[in-house]
Coordinates of C-alpha atoms and ligand atoms in Angstrom, one line a residue:
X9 CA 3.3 19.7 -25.1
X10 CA 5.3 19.0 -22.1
X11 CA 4.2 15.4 -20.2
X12 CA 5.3 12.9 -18.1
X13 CA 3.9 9.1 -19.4
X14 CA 3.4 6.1 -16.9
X15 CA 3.8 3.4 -19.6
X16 CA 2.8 0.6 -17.3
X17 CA 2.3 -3.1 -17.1
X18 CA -1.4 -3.6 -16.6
X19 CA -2.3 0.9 -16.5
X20 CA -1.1 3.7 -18.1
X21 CA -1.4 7.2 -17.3
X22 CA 0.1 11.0 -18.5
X23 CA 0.6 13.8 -16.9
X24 CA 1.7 17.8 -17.2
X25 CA 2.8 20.8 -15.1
X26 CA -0.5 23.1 -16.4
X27 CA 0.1 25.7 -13.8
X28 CA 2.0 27.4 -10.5
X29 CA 0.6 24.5 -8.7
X30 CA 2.3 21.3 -9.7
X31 CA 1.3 18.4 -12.1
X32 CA -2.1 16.8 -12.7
X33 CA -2.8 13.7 -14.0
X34 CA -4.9 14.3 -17.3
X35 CA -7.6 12.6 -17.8
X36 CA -8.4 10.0 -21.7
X37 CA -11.3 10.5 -23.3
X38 CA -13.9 8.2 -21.0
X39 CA -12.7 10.6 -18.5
X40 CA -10.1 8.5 -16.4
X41 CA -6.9 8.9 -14.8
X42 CA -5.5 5.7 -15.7
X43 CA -5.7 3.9 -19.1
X44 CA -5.8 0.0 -19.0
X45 CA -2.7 -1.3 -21.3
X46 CA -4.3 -2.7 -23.2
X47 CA -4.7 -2.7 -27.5
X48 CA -7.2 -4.7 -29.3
X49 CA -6.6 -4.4 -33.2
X50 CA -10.9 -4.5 -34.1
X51 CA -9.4 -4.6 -38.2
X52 CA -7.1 -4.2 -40.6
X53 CA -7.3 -0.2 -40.3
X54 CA -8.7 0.6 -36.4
X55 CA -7.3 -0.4 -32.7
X56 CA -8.9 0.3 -29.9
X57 CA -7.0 1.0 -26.5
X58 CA -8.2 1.0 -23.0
X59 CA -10.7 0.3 -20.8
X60 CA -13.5 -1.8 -23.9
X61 CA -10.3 -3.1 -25.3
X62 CA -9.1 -4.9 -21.5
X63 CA -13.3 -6.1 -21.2
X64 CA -12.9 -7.5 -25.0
X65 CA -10.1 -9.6 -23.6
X66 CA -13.0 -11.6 -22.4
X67 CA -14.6 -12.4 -25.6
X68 CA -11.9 -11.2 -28.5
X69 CA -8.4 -12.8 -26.8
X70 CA -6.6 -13.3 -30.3
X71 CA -6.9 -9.2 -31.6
X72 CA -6.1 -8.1 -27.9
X73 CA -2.8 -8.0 -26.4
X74 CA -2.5 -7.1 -22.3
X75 CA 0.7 -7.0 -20.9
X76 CA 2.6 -6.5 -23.1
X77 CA 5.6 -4.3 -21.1
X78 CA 6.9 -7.9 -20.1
X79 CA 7.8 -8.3 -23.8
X80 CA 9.8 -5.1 -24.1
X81 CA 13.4 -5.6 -25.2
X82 CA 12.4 -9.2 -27.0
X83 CA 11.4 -10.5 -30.3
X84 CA 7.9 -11.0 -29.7
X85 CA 6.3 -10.6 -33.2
X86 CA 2.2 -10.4 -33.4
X87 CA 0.0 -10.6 -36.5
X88 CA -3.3 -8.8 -36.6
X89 CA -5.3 -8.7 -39.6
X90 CA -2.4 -9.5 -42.2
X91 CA 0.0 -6.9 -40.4
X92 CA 3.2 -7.8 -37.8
X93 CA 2.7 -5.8 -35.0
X94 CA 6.1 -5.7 -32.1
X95 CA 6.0 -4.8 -28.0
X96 CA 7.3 -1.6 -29.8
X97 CA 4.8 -0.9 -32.0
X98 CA 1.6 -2.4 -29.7
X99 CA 3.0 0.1 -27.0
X100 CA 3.6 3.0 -29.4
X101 CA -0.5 2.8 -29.7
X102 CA -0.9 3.0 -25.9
X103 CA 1.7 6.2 -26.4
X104 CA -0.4 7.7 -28.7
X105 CA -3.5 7.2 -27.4
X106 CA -2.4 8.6 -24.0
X107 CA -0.7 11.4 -26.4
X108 CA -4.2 11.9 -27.9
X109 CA -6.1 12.3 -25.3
X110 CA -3.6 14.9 -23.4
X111 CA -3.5 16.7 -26.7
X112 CA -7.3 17.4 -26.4
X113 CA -7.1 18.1 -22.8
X114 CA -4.7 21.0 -23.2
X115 CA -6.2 22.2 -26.6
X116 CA -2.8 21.3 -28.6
X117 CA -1.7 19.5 -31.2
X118 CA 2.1 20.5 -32.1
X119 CA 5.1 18.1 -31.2
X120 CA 5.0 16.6 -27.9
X121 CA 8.5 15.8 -25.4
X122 CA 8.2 13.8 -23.0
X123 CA 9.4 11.9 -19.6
X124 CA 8.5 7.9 -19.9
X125 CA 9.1 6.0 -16.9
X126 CA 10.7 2.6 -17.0
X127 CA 11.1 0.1 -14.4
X128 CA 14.6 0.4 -12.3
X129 CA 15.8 -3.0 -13.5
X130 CA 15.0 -2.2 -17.0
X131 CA 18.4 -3.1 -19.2
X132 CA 19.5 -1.3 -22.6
X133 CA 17.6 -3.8 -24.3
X134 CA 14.1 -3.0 -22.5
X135 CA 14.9 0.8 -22.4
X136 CA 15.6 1.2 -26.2
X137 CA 12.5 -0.9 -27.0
X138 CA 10.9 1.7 -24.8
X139 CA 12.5 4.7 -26.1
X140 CA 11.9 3.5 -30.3
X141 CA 8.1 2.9 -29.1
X142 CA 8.0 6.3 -28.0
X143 CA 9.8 7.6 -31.3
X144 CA 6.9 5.0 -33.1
X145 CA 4.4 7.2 -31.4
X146 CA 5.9 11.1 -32.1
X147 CA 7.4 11.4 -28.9
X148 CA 10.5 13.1 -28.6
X149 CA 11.8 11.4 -25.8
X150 CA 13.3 14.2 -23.1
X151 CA 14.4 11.2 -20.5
X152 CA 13.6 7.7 -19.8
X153 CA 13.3 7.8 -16.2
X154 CA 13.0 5.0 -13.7
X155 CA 9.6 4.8 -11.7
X156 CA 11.3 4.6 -8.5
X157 CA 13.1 7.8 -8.7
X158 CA 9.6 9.4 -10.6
X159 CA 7.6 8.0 -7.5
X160 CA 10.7 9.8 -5.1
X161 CA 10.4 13.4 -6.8
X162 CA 6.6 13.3 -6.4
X163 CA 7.2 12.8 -2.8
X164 CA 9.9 16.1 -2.6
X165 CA 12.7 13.7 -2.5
X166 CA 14.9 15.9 -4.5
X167 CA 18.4 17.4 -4.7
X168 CA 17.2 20.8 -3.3
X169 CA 15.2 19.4 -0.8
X170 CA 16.7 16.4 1.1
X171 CA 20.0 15.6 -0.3
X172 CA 21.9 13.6 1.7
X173 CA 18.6 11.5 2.2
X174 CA 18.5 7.6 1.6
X175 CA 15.0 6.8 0.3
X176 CA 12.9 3.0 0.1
X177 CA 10.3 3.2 -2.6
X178 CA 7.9 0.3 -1.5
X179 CA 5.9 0.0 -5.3
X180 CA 2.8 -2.8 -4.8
X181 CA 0.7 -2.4 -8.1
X182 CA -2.1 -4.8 -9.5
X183 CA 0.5 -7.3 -10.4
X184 CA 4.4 -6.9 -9.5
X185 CA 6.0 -5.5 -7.0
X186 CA 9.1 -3.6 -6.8
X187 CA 11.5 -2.4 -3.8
X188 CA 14.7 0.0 -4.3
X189 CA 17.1 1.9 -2.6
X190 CA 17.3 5.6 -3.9
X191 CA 20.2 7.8 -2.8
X192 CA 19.4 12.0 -2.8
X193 CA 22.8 13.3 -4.1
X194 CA 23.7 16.6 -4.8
X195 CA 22.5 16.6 -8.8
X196 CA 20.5 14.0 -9.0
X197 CA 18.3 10.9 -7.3
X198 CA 20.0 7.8 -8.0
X199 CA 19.3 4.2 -7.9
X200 CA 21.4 2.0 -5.0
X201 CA 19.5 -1.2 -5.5
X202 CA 16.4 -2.7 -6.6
X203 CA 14.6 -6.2 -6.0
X204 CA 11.3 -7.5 -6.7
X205 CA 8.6 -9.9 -7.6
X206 CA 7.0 -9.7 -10.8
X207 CA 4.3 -11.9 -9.8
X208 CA 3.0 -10.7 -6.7
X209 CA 0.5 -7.5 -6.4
X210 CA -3.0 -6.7 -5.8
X211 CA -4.2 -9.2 -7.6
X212 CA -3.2 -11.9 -5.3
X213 CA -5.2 -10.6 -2.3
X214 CA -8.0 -10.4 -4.9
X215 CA -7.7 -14.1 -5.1
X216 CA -7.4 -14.7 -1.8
X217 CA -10.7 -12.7 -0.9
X218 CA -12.4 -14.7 -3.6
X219 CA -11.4 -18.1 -2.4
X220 CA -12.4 -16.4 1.3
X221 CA -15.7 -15.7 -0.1
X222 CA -16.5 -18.8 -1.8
X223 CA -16.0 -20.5 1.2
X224 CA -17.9 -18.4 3.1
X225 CA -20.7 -19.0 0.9
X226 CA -20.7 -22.9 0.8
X227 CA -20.7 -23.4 4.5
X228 CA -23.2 -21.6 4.9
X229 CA -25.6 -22.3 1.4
X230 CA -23.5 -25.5 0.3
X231 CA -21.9 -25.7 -3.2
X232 CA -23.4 -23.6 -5.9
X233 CA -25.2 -24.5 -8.7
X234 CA -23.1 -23.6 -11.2
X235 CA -19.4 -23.5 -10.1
X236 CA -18.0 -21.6 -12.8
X237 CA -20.2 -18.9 -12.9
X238 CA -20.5 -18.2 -9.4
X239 CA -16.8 -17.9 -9.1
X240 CA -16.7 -15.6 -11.8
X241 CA -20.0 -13.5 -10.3
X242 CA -17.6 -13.3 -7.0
X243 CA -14.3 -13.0 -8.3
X244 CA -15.7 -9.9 -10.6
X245 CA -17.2 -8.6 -7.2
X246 CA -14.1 -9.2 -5.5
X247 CA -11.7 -5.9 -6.0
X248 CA -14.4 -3.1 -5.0
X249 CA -15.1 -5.0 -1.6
X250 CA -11.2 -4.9 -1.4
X251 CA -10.8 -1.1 -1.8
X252 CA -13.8 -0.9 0.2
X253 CA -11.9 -2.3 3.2
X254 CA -9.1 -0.1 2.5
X255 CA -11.7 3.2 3.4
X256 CA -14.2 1.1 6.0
X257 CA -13.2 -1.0 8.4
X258 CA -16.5 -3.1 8.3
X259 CA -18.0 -4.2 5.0
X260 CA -21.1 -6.3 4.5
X261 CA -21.2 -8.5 1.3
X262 CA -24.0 -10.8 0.1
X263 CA -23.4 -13.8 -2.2
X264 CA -26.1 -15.1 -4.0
X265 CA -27.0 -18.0 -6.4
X266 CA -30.2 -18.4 -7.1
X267 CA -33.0 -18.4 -4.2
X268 CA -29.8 -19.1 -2.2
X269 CA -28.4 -16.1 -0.4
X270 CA -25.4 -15.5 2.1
X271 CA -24.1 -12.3 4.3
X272 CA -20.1 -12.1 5.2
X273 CA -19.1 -9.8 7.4
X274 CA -15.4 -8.6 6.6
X275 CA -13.3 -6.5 8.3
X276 CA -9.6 -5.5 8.4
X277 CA -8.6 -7.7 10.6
X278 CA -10.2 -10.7 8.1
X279 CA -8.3 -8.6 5.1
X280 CA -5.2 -8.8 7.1
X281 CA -5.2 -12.3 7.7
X282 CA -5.7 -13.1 4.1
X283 CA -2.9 -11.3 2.7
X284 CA -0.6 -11.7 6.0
X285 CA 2.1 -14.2 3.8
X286 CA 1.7 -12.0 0.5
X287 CA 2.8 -9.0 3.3
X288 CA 6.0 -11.3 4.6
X289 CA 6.8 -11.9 1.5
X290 CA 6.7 -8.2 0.2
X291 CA 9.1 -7.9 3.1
X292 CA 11.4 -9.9 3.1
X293 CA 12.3 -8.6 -0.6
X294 CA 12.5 -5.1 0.9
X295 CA 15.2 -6.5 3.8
X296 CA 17.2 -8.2 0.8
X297 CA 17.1 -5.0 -1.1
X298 CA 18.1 -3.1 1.8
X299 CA 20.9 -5.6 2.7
X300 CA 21.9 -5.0 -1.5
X301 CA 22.0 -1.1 -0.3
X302 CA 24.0 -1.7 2.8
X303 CA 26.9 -3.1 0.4
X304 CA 26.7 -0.3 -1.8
X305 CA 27.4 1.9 1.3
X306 CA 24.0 2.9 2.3
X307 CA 23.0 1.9 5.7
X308 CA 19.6 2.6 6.4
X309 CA 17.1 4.9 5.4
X310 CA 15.8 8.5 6.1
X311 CA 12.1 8.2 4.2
X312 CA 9.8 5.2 3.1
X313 CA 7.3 5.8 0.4
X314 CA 4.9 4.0 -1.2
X315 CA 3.9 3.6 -4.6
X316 CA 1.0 1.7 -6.6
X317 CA -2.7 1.1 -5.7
X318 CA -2.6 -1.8 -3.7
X319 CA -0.2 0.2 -0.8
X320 CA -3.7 1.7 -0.3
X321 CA -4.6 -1.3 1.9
X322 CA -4.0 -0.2 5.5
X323 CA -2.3 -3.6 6.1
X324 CA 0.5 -1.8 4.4
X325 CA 1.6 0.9 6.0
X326 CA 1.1 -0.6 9.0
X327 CA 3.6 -3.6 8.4
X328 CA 6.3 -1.7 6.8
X329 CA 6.3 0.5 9.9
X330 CA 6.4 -1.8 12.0
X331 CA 9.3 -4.0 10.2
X332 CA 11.3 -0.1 9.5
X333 CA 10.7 1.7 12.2
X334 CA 9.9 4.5 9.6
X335 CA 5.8 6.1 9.2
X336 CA 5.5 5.7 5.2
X337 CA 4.5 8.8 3.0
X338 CA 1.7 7.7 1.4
X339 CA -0.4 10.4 -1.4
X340 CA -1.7 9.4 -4.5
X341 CA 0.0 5.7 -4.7
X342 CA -0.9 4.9 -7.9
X343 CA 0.1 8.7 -9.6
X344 CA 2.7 8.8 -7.9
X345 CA 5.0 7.7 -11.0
X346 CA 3.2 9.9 -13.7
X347 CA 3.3 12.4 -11.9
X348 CA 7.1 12.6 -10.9
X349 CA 7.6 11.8 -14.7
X350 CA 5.8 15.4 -15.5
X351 CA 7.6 16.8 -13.0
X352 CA 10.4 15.9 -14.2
X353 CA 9.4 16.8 -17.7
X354 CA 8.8 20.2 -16.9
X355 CA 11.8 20.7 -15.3
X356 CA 14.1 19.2 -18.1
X357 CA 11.8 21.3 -20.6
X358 CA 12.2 25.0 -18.6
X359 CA 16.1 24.4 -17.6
X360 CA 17.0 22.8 -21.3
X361 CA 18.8 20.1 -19.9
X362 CA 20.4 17.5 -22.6
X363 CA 18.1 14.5 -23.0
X364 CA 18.9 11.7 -21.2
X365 CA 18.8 9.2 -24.0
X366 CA 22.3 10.7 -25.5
X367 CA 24.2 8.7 -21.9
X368 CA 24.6 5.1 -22.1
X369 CA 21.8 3.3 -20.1
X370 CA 24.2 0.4 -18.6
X371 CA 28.0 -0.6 -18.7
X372 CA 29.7 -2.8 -20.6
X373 CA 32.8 -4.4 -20.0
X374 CA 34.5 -7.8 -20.3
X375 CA 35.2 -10.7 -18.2
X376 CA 38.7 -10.9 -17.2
X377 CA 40.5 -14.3 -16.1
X378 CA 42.4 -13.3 -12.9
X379 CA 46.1 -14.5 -13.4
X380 CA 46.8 -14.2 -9.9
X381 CA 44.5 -15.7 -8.8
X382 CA 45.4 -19.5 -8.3
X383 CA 41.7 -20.3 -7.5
X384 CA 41.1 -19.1 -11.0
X385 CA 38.9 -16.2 -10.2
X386 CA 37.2 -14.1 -12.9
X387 CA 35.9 -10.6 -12.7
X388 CA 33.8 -8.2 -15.4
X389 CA 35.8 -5.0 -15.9
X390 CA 33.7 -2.4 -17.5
X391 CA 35.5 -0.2 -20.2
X392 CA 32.4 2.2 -21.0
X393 CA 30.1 3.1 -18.2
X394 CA 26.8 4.0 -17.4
X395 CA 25.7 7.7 -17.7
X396 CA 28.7 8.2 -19.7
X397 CA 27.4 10.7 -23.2
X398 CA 26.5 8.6 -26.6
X399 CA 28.3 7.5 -29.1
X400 CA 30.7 6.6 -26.4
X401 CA 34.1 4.6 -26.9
X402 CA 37.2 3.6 -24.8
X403 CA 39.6 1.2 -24.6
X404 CA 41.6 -0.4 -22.4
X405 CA 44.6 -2.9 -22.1
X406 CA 44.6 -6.7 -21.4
X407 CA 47.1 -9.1 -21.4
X408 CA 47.7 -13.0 -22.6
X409 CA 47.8 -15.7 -19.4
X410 CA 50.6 -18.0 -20.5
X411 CA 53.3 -18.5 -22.8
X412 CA 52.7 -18.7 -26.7
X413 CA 48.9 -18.5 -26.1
X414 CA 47.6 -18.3 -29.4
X415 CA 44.0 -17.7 -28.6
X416 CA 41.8 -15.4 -26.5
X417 CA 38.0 -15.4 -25.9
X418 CA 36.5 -12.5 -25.5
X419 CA 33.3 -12.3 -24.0
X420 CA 31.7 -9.1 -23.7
X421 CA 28.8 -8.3 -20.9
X422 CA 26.1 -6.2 -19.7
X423 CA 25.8 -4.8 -16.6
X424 CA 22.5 -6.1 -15.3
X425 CA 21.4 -4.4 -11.9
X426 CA 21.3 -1.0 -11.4
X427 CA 24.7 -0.6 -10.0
X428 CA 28.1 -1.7 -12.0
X429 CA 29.3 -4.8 -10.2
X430 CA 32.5 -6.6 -11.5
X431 CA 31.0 -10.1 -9.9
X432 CA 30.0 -12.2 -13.3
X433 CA 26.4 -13.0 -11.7
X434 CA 25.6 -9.6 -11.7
X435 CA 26.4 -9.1 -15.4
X436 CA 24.5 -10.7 -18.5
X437 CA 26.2 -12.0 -21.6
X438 CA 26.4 -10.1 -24.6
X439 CA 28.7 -11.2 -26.7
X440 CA 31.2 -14.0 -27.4
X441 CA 33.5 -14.3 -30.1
X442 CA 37.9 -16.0 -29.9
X443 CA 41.0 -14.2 -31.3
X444 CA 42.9 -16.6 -32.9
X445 CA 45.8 -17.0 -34.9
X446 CA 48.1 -14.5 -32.2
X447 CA 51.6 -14.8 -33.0
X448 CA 54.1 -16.7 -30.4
X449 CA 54.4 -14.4 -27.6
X450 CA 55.7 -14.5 -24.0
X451 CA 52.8 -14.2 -21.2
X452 CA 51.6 -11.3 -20.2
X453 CA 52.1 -10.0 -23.9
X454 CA 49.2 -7.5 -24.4
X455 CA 45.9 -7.1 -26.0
X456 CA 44.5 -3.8 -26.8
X457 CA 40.4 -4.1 -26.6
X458 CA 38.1 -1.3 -27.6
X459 CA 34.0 -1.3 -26.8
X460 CA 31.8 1.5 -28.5
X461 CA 28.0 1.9 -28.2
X462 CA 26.6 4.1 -30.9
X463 CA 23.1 6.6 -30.8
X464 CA 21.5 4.0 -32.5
X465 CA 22.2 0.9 -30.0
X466 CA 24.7 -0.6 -32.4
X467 CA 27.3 -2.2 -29.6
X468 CA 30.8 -2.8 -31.2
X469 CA 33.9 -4.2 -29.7
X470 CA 37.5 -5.2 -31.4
X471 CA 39.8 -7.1 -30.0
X472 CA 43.6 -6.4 -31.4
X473 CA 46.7 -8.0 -30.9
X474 CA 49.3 -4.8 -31.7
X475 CA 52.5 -6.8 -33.1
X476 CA 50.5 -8.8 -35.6
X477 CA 47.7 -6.7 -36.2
X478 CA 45.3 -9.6 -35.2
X479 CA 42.4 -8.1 -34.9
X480 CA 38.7 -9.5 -34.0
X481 CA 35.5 -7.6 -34.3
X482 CA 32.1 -8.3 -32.9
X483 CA 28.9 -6.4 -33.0
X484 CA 25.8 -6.4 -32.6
X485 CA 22.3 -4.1 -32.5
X486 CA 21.8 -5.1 -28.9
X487 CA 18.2 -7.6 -28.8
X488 CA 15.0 -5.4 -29.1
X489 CA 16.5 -2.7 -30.7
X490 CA 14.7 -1.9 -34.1
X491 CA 16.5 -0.9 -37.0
X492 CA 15.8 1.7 -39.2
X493 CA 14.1 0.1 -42.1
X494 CA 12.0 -1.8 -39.5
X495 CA 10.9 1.3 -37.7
X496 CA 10.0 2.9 -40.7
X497 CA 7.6 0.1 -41.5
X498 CA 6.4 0.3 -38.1
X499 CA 5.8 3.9 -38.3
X500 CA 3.6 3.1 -41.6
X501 CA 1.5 0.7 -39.7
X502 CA 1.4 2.8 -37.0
X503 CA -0.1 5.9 -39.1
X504 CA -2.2 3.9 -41.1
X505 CA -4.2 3.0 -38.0
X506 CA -7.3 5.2 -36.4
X507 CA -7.0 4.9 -32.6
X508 CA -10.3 4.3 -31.0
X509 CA -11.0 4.1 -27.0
Ligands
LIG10 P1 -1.5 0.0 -9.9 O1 -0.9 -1.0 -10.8 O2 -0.6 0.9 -9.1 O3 -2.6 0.8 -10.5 O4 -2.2 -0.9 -8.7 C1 -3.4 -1.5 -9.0 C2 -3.7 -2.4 -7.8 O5 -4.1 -1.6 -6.7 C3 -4.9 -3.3 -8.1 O6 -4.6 -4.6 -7.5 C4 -6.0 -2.6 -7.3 O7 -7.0 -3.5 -6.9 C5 -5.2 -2.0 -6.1 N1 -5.9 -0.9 -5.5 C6 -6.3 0.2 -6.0 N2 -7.0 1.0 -5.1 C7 -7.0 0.3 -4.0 C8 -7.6 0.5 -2.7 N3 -8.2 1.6 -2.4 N4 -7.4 -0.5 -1.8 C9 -6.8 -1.6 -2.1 N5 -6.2 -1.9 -3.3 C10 -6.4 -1.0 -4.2

């Protein structure tokens, strides 16, 4: 089985090329497209994931985890029913469930490769986490691939078609929202620059529409009975009349609370209004992202598309046009990422491309006091890159600042954009250790340092100092990476669970 896999924060969905015409999205066992995210361990030897597992998060909070993709990449242990459950292992259920379900859809139950989508801002950490949840679940992993550039290749950005092209992926889903740069080149569709909010989506115009509503309500029937329930009556009410608005321009909704009733007449232009900030705000991310681009050499774009289910409000599309001067593409918003990932899949599958997981994910490098630089500048040269094939090594010289120095720090970082970047802010710490004991040397005298990330995320670096031998040696499983004892207990759990919906 070939498929692409959304692994996503609040939904999930896979996909698979079944045919001449494209990918379809296949549908779980309750018949949808998209699988809530969510797990909820019923006992020691069941889970259920989905759709009754998000509605038990109203009654059965401590068996049910939701959202769990913002733990990816940290230690985040769980206990359900006597048994330590990871981000790795809760999302390796999601995996399989979405595995499951395709596996009954296409009538096949042998090994399964697949395409899983992370976010573009994703670092090693986050993207192993991802990539040993997917090994937890029986997926061979063909590529991790960001959504942005998933979400572009659904739209026919891709090297055969448009290269050349410079591409803004405007992503609005229930809860984050995410704004990158993609450049078409020749081989590929690569990431320029990314930006977002993780705490602003669809959600937050459903919040505003409630408080509209409630409002509404008490100037015209005065305060409910009972506050809390009413709330909750209209809140739950809320998202349908908002995807209403998105297909009518006029909708009619009636509040009631007991012999109490009242009619509000919404329209776009009401919708509009509520979200109007949320829509500034969405923006001015984009123009930073853009501005982010514009340094990396892209100036302006060629194609705006959008991405997730909230870009279904009209409001949208509209505003982006008007701020871009670009019309958005805008089919199937919130499959746009699965997809691409099948796609994708497919593609890698019938031209038996390496996988992507053998390249290393980000660059690492050290920081570098600049000696001639009086203002005491520093700067993060990488010495193994990005994209470059695992177990990867290289080396590269340094050199002591002053005169019988008999001590160096050596701090080793990550890159943490999308791009390399040598400033420090754009890099995150990794390591930290001193050489000591160096030998009385003139300045200048140099230091031979060598970084090596292995298959299995095991990040070494030695620092030598070639007269005396000195040598110092740090390493470290990068955060979130599971060893293999720890996997193999995972996988135990794992297996020992039936996998309801
Ligand atoms: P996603 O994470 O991409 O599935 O996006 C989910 C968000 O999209 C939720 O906030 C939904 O309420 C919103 N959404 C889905 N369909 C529509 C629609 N037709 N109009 C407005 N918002 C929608």
């Amino acid at each position: 089985m070939i498929l692409g896999i959304d692994l996503g924060t609040t939904y999930s969905a896979v996909a698979a090329v079944t045919g001449p015409g494209g990918p379809t999205v296949l549908p779980n066992r309750l018949g949808e497209l998209t699988t809530p995210s969510v797990v909820r361990f019923t006992s020691a030897g069941e889970v259920i994931v989905g759709t009754a597992a998000r509605d038990a998060l109203a009654f059965d909070q401590d068996n049910t985890v939701a959202l769990v993709k913002r733990q990816m990449g940290t230690e985040f242990d769980m206990r359900f029913h006597g048994t330590t459950h990871t981000p790795e292992s809760v999302s390796a259920l999601i995996l399989r469930s979405l595995v499951d379900a395709a596996g009954v859809h296409l009538g096949h139950d042998g090994d399964v490769r697949a395409v899983v989508t992370v976010p573009a801002y994703f670092g090693i950490r986050e993207r192993e986490a991802t990539y040993q949840a997917a090994r937890l679940a029986g997926i061979e992993v063909l590529e991790l691939l960001s959504e942005p550039v998933a979400a572009a290749l659904h739209y026919g950005c891709t090297p055969a078609a448009r290269a050349g092209d410079a591409v803004l992926v405007y992503d609005l889903g229930g809860g984050t929202f995410d704004t990158t740069v993609l450049r078409v080149d020749a081989d590929d569709v690569r990431v320029v620059a990314t930006d977002g909010d993780s705490k602003l989506g669809g959600a937050d115009w459903d919040e505003r529409l409630t408080d509209y509503l409630i409002e509404s309500f008490i100037r015209g029937a005065g305060e409910p009975t009972d506050e809390d329930a009413f709330t909750a009556r209209t809140a739950a009410a809320t998202e349908g009349i908002k995807r209403a608005l998105s297909s009518r321009t006029v909708h009619r909704a009636v509040l009631r609370d007991g012999d109490a009733s009242v009619t509000v007449e919404l329209d776009r232009a009401t919708m509009r209004e509520l979200g109007a900030d949320l829509v500034a705000r969405t923006l001015a991310i984009t123009r930073r992202c853009l501005e982010s681009a514009r340094g990396k050499g892209v100036h302006g774009v060629d194609q705006v598309v959008l991405v997730g289910g909230a870009t279904r409000m009209p409001a949208i599309a509209e505003a982006v046009q008007a701020e871009f001067g670009l019309k958005p593409q805008i089919v199937d918003p919130d499959l746009a990422v699965v997809l691409g990932a099948a796609r994708r899949a497919h593609e890698i599958a019938s031209t038996g491309r390496a996988t992507a997981r053998s390249v290393v994910p980000r660059s690492f490098g050290v920081l570098i006091d600049d000696s001639h630089d009086p203002a005491g500048g520093t700067a993060i040269v990488h010495v193994v890159h990005h994209n470059e094939p695992l177990p990867a090594r290289a080396s590269i010289r340094l050199a002591t600042i002053v005169n019988h120095q008999r001590r160096v720090r050596v701090q080793v970082y990550e890159q943490a954009g999308d791009i390399p970047s040598t400033a420090t802010t754009d890099n995150r710490r990794v390591l930290d250790g001193i050489l000591e004991g160096l030998p009385e040397l003139p300045a200048a005298s140099p230091i031979d340092l060598e970084i090596g990330v292995d298959t299995d995320g095991l990040l070494s670096v030695s620092a030598v100092e070639p007269r005396s031998g000195n040598t110092l040696t740090l390493r470290a499983y990068v955060d979130g990476v599971v060893d293999n004892a720890a996997s193999g207990r995972l996988e135990t759990t794992i297996n020992g669970l039936a996998i309801g919906y």
